PDB file of C-alpha atoms in Angstrom:
ATOM      1  CA  ASN A   1      -0.908 -67.252  51.761  1.00 74.00           C
ATOM      2  CA  ALA A   2      -0.055 -70.967  51.701  1.00 81.00           C
ATOM      3  CA  ALA A   3       3.590 -69.807  52.752  1.00 76.00           C
ATOM      4  CA  ASN A   4       2.451 -68.164  55.689  1.00 80.00           C
ATOM      5  CA  LYS A   5      -0.137 -70.784  56.712  1.00 85.00           C
ATOM      6  CA  ILE A   6       2.954 -73.657  56.553  1.00 85.00           C
ATOM      7  CA  GLU A   7       5.401 -71.307  58.527  1.00 81.00           C
ATOM      8  CA  ALA A   8       2.501 -70.910  61.243  1.00 86.00           C
ATOM      9  CA  VAL A   9       1.917 -74.353  61.599  1.00 87.00           C
ATOM     10  CA  PHE A  10       5.891 -75.339  61.914  1.00 86.00           C
ATOM     11  CA  PHE A  11       6.941 -72.095  63.921  1.00 82.00           C
ATOM     12  CA  ASN A  12       7.682 -74.137  66.846  1.00 83.00           C
ATOM     13  CA  HIS A  13      10.364 -76.109  64.553  1.00 84.00           C
ATOM     14  CA  GLY A  14      11.863 -72.806  63.345  1.00 82.00           C
ATOM     15  CA  LEU A  15      10.829 -73.504  59.897  1.00 82.00           C
ATOM     16  CA  GLU A  16      10.887 -70.481  57.643  1.00 81.00           C
ATOM     17  CA  THR A  17       9.362 -70.360  54.362  1.00 82.00           C
ATOM     18  CA  ILE A  18      10.084 -68.567  51.167  1.00 82.00           C
ATOM     19  CA  ASP A  19       7.304 -67.421  48.806  1.00 81.00           C
ATOM     20  CA  VAL A  20       9.175 -68.212  45.599  1.00 86.00           C
ATOM     21  CA  GLN A  21       6.245 -66.176  43.251  1.00 86.00           C
ATOM     22  CA  GLU A  22       7.203 -63.261  45.430  1.00 86.00           C
ATOM     23  CA  THR A  23      10.833 -63.617  45.211  1.00 89.00           C
ATOM     24  CA  ILE A  24      10.590 -63.965  41.447  1.00 92.00           C
ATOM     25  CA  ASP A  25       8.441 -60.651  41.284  1.00 91.00           C
ATOM     26  CA  GLY A  26      10.751 -58.624  42.957  1.00 92.00           C
ATOM     27  CA  ILE A  27      13.718 -59.725  41.170  1.00 92.00           C
ATOM     28  CA  GLN A  28      11.841 -59.178  37.767  1.00 92.00           C
ATOM     29  CA  GLY A  29      10.708 -55.658  39.309  1.00 93.00           C
ATOM     30  CA  ALA A  30      14.389 -54.905  39.783  1.00 92.00           C
ATOM     31  CA  ASN A  31      15.200 -55.761  36.436  1.00 91.00           C
ATOM     32  CA  ARG A  32      12.373 -53.720  34.724  1.00 92.00           C
ATOM     33  CA  SER A  33      13.589 -50.716  36.925  1.00 94.00           C
ATOM     34  CA  PHE A  34      16.982 -51.204  35.586  1.00 94.00           C
ATOM     35  CA  PHE A  35      15.931 -51.449  31.848  1.00 90.00           C
ATOM     36  CA  ASP A  36      13.623 -48.679  32.185  1.00 93.00           C
ATOM     37  CA  LEU A  37      16.620 -46.486  33.439  1.00 95.00           C
ATOM     38  CA  LEU A  38      18.586 -47.544  30.422  1.00 91.00           C
ATOM     39  CA  ILE A  39      15.726 -46.821  28.211  1.00 90.00           C
ATOM     40  CA  ALA A  40      15.648 -43.434  29.726  1.00 94.00           C
ATOM     41  CA  PHE A  41      19.230 -42.870  29.149  1.00 95.00           C
ATOM     42  CA  MET A  42      19.066 -43.789  25.886  1.00 91.00           C
ATOM     43  CA  SER A  43      16.175 -41.750  25.258  1.00 92.00           C
ATOM     44  CA  LEU A  44      18.073 -38.984  26.394  1.00 95.00           C
ATOM     45  CA  GLY A  45      20.760 -39.488  24.048  1.00 93.00           C
ATOM     46  CA  LEU A  46      18.525 -39.664  21.268  1.00 92.00           C
ATOM     47  CA  VAL A  47      16.762 -36.343  22.019  1.00 94.00           C
ATOM     48  CA  VAL A  48      20.324 -34.868  22.543  1.00 96.00           C
ATOM     49  CA  GLY A  49      21.209 -36.056  19.085  1.00 93.00           C
ATOM     50  CA  ILE A  50      18.120 -34.662  17.436  1.00 95.00           C
ATOM     51  CA  ALA A  51      18.724 -31.424  19.158  1.00 95.00           C
ATOM     52  CA  ALA A  52      22.201 -31.258  17.851  1.00 95.00           C
ATOM     53  CA  LEU A  53      21.239 -32.050  14.414  1.00 94.00           C
ATOM     54  CA  GLY A  54      19.142 -29.050  14.644  1.00 95.00           C
ATOM     55  CA  VAL A  55      21.772 -26.958  16.026  1.00 96.00           C
ATOM     56  CA  VAL A  56      24.193 -28.033  13.066  1.00 95.00           C
ATOM     57  CA  SER A  57      21.679 -27.295  10.672  1.00 94.00           C
ATOM     58  CA  ALA A  58      21.004 -23.937  11.788  1.00 94.00           C
ATOM     59  CA  ARG A  59      24.767 -23.325  11.883  1.00 94.00           C
ATOM     60  CA  ALA A  60      25.085 -24.388   8.417  1.00 93.00           C
ATOM     61  CA  VAL A  61      22.565 -22.096   7.054  1.00 92.00           C
ATOM     62  CA  VAL A  62      24.811 -19.368   8.646  1.00 89.00           C
ATOM     63  CA  GLU A  63      27.926 -20.568   7.157  1.00 91.00           C
ATOM     64  CA  ARG A  64      26.745 -21.241   3.956  1.00 90.00           C
ATOM     65  CA  ARG A  65      25.013 -17.935   3.329  1.00 89.00           C
ATOM     66  CA  HIS A  66      26.974 -17.059   0.165  1.00 89.00           C
ATOM     67  CA  GLN A  67      26.340 -20.665  -1.207  1.00 90.00           C
ATOM     68  CA  ILE A  68      22.866 -20.150  -0.786  1.00 90.00           C
ATOM     69  CA  GLY A  69      22.625 -16.912  -2.527  1.00 89.00           C
ATOM     70  CA  VAL A  70      24.543 -18.545  -5.507  1.00 90.00           C
ATOM     71  CA  MET A  71      22.179 -21.103  -5.729  1.00 90.00           C
ATOM     72  CA  ARG A  72      19.059 -18.682  -5.762  1.00 89.00           C
ATOM     73  CA  SER A  73      20.832 -16.380  -8.072  1.00 88.00           C
ATOM     74  CA  ILE A  74      21.276 -19.356 -10.904  1.00 91.00           C
ATOM     75  CA  GLY A  75      17.610 -20.037 -10.559  1.00 91.00           C
ATOM     76  CA  TYR A  76      17.007 -22.249  -7.391  1.00 91.00           C
ATOM     77  CA  SER A  77      13.558 -21.304  -6.121  1.00 93.00           C
ATOM     78  CA  ARG A  78      13.023 -20.999  -2.202  1.00 92.00           C
ATOM     79  CA  ARG A  79      11.759 -24.486  -1.987  1.00 94.00           C
ATOM     80  CA  MET A  80      14.384 -26.176  -3.579  1.00 95.00           C
ATOM     81  CA  VAL A  81      16.905 -24.702  -1.393  1.00 93.00           C
ATOM     82  CA  GLN A  82      14.795 -25.643   1.488  1.00 95.00           C
ATOM     83  CA  ALA A  83      14.611 -29.391   0.168  1.00 95.00           C
ATOM     84  CA  SER A  84      18.463 -29.210  -0.203  1.00 94.00           C
ATOM     85  CA  PHE A  85      18.788 -28.629   3.414  1.00 94.00           C
ATOM     86  CA  LEU A  86      15.983 -30.989   4.381  1.00 95.00           C
ATOM     87  CA  LEU A  87      17.569 -33.694   2.134  1.00 96.00           C
ATOM     88  CA  GLU A  88      20.987 -33.271   3.470  1.00 94.00           C
ATOM     89  CA  SER A  89      19.622 -33.357   7.071  1.00 94.00           C
ATOM     90  CA  SER A  90      17.529 -36.134   6.326  1.00 96.00           C
ATOM     91  CA  PHE A  91      20.506 -38.081   4.875  1.00 96.00           C
ATOM     92  CA  ILE A  92      22.608 -37.463   8.198  1.00 95.00           C
ATOM     93  CA  ALA A  93      19.198 -38.493  10.445  1.00 95.00           C
ATOM     94  CA  LEU A  94      18.676 -41.789   8.462  1.00 96.00           C
ATOM     95  CA  LEU A  95      22.541 -42.598   8.476  1.00 96.00           C
ATOM     96  CA  GLY A  96      22.640 -41.888  12.335  1.00 94.00           C
ATOM     97  CA  ILE A  97      19.214 -44.015  12.732  1.00 95.00           C
ATOM     98  CA  SER A  98      20.506 -46.809  10.811  1.00 96.00           C
ATOM     99  CA  MET A  99      23.760 -46.941  12.448  1.00 96.00           C
ATOM    100  CA  GLY A 100      22.234 -46.807  16.022  1.00 93.00           C
ATOM    101  CA  LEU A 101      19.796 -49.627  14.958  1.00 95.00           C
ATOM    102  CA  VAL A 102      22.303 -51.962  13.560  1.00 96.00           C
ATOM    103  CA  LEU A 103      24.778 -51.389  16.609  1.00 95.00           C
ATOM    104  CA  GLY A 104      21.825 -51.949  19.002  1.00 93.00           C
ATOM    105  CA  LEU A 105      20.740 -55.318  17.277  1.00 94.00           C
ATOM    106  CA  LEU A 106      24.297 -56.450  17.248  1.00 96.00           C
ATOM    107  CA  THR A 107      24.515 -55.653  21.117  1.00 94.00           C
ATOM    108  CA  ALA A 108      21.258 -57.390  21.740  1.00 93.00           C
ATOM    109  CA  VAL A 109      22.501 -60.505  19.657  1.00 95.00           C
ATOM    110  CA  ASN A 110      25.874 -60.406  21.675  1.00 95.00           C
ATOM    111  CA  VAL A 111      24.066 -60.391  25.009  1.00 92.00           C
ATOM    112  CA  ILE A 112      21.567 -63.034  24.267  1.00 93.00           C
ATOM    113  CA  THR A 113      24.693 -65.289  22.912  1.00 93.00           C
ATOM    114  CA  ASP A 114      26.361 -64.601  26.457  1.00 94.00           C
ATOM    115  CA  ILE A 115      23.325 -65.601  28.250  1.00 91.00           C
ATOM    116  CA  ARG A 116      22.705 -68.689  26.226  1.00 93.00           C
ATOM    117  CA  THR A 117      25.754 -69.992  27.651  1.00 91.00           C
ATOM    118  CA  ASN A 118      23.922 -70.327  31.278  1.00 90.00           C
ATOM    119  CA  GLN A 119      20.250 -70.517  30.183  1.00 89.00           C
ATOM    120  CA  PRO A 120      20.249 -72.310  26.428  1.00 90.00           C
ATOM    121  CA  ASP A 121      16.332 -72.059  26.281  1.00 91.00           C
ATOM    122  CA  ILE A 122      16.070 -68.138  26.153  1.00 90.00           C
ATOM    123  CA  GLN A 123      14.673 -66.637  22.930  1.00 90.00           C
ATOM    124  CA  PHE A 124      15.864 -63.810  21.194  1.00 92.00           C
ATOM    125  CA  ILE A 125      12.602 -61.669  20.126  1.00 92.00           C
ATOM    126  CA  ILE A 126      12.941 -58.280  18.514  1.00 93.00           C
ATOM    127  CA  PRO A 127       9.882 -56.122  18.964  1.00 93.00           C
ATOM    128  CA  TRP A 128       9.462 -54.819  15.683  1.00 95.00           C
ATOM    129  CA  GLY A 129       6.517 -52.829  16.587  1.00 95.00           C
ATOM    130  CA  ARG A 130       8.386 -50.882  19.075  1.00 92.00           C
ATOM    131  CA  VAL A 131      11.548 -50.255  16.922  1.00 94.00           C
ATOM    132  CA  ILE A 132       9.722 -49.074  14.044  1.00 96.00           C
ATOM    133  CA  MET A 133       7.909 -46.677  16.259  1.00 95.00           C
ATOM    134  CA  ILE A 134      11.138 -45.441  17.722  1.00 93.00           C
ATOM    135  CA  VAL A 135      12.792 -45.073  14.324  1.00 95.00           C
ATOM    136  CA  GLY A 136       9.980 -43.683  12.938  1.00 96.00           C
ATOM    137  CA  GLY A 137       9.550 -40.934  15.614  1.00 95.00           C
ATOM    138  CA  ALA A 138      13.307 -40.224  15.676  1.00 95.00           C
ATOM    139  CA  TYR A 139      13.297 -39.445  11.801  1.00 97.00           C
ATOM    140  CA  LEU A 140      10.273 -37.585  12.224  1.00 96.00           C
ATOM    141  CA  LEU A 141      11.634 -35.389  15.289  1.00 96.00           C
ATOM    142  CA  SER A 142      14.831 -34.753  13.282  1.00 96.00           C
ATOM    143  CA  ILE A 143      12.872 -33.499  10.137  1.00 95.00           C
ATOM    144  CA  LEU A 144      11.060 -31.136  12.617  1.00 95.00           C
ATOM    145  CA  ALA A 145      14.161 -30.162  14.244  1.00 95.00           C
ATOM    146  CA  THR A 146      15.885 -29.247  10.933  1.00 95.00           C
ATOM    147  CA  PHE A 147      12.440 -27.479   9.278  1.00 95.00           C
ATOM    148  CA  VAL A 148      13.145 -24.026  10.906  1.00 94.00           C
ATOM    149  CA  PRO A 149      16.923 -23.708   9.769  1.00 94.00           C
ATOM    150  CA  ALA A 150      15.947 -25.142   6.109  1.00 94.00           C
ATOM    151  CA  ARG A 151      13.107 -22.523   5.948  1.00 93.00           C
ATOM    152  CA  LYS A 152      15.305 -19.865   7.136  1.00 92.00           C
ATOM    153  CA  ALA A 153      17.781 -20.726   4.269  1.00 91.00           C
ATOM    154  CA  GLY A 154      14.955 -20.698   1.586  1.00 90.00           C
ATOM    155  CA  LEU A 155      13.981 -17.165   2.577  1.00 89.00           C
ATOM    156  CA  ILE A 156      17.578 -15.725   2.259  1.00 87.00           C
ATOM    157  CA  ALA A 157      17.463 -13.062  -0.488  1.00 86.00           C
ATOM    158  CA  PRO A 158      20.115 -13.875  -3.367  1.00 85.00           C
ATOM    159  CA  ALA A 159      21.400 -10.232  -3.735  1.00 82.00           C
ATOM    160  CA  GLU A 160      21.558  -9.875   0.223  1.00 78.00           C
ATOM    161  CA  ALA A 161      23.836 -13.277   0.419  1.00 76.00           C
ATOM    162  CA  LEU A 162      26.013 -12.366  -2.275  1.00 76.00           C
ATOM    163  CA  ARG A 163      27.126  -8.955  -0.991  1.00 75.00           C
ATOM    164  CA  TYR A 164      28.991 -10.444   1.894  1.00 63.00           C
ATOM    165  CA  GLU A 165      31.497 -13.294   1.621  1.00 61.00           C
TER     166      GLU A 165
END
């Protein structure tokens, strides 16, 4: 290491050297750790949101038992009832994912704009591959979380559902 050699030569004069690359690597490592922590918290929020969507779907099936019975008695097949619940959950999931994506991008633009006041050369780069992977994964997991309640809705017998109100 050149810094150590220089420091050894000028040790008698009290010279202290700083390895700039080592300092930069240390700062970048701390920043990476902070961003990894933020990503972990956002991922946890995404998982909780998907689980909440599954719970809301399960509760909707229980609360709409009578409506499901009416739909089945007027000719809806099991698959149509199941599809209607999946479509409703899909709409809610896509709305939430879209809002999160737009708000996240707006926040990123604002942060980069603030940073540009001190560092005008900074570039705003969106990792589209990663964004598409997260959006697709969140949508797929939300559909999987609502599939079981939708399936249970399709299995409800019309006569049994109409018997109780």
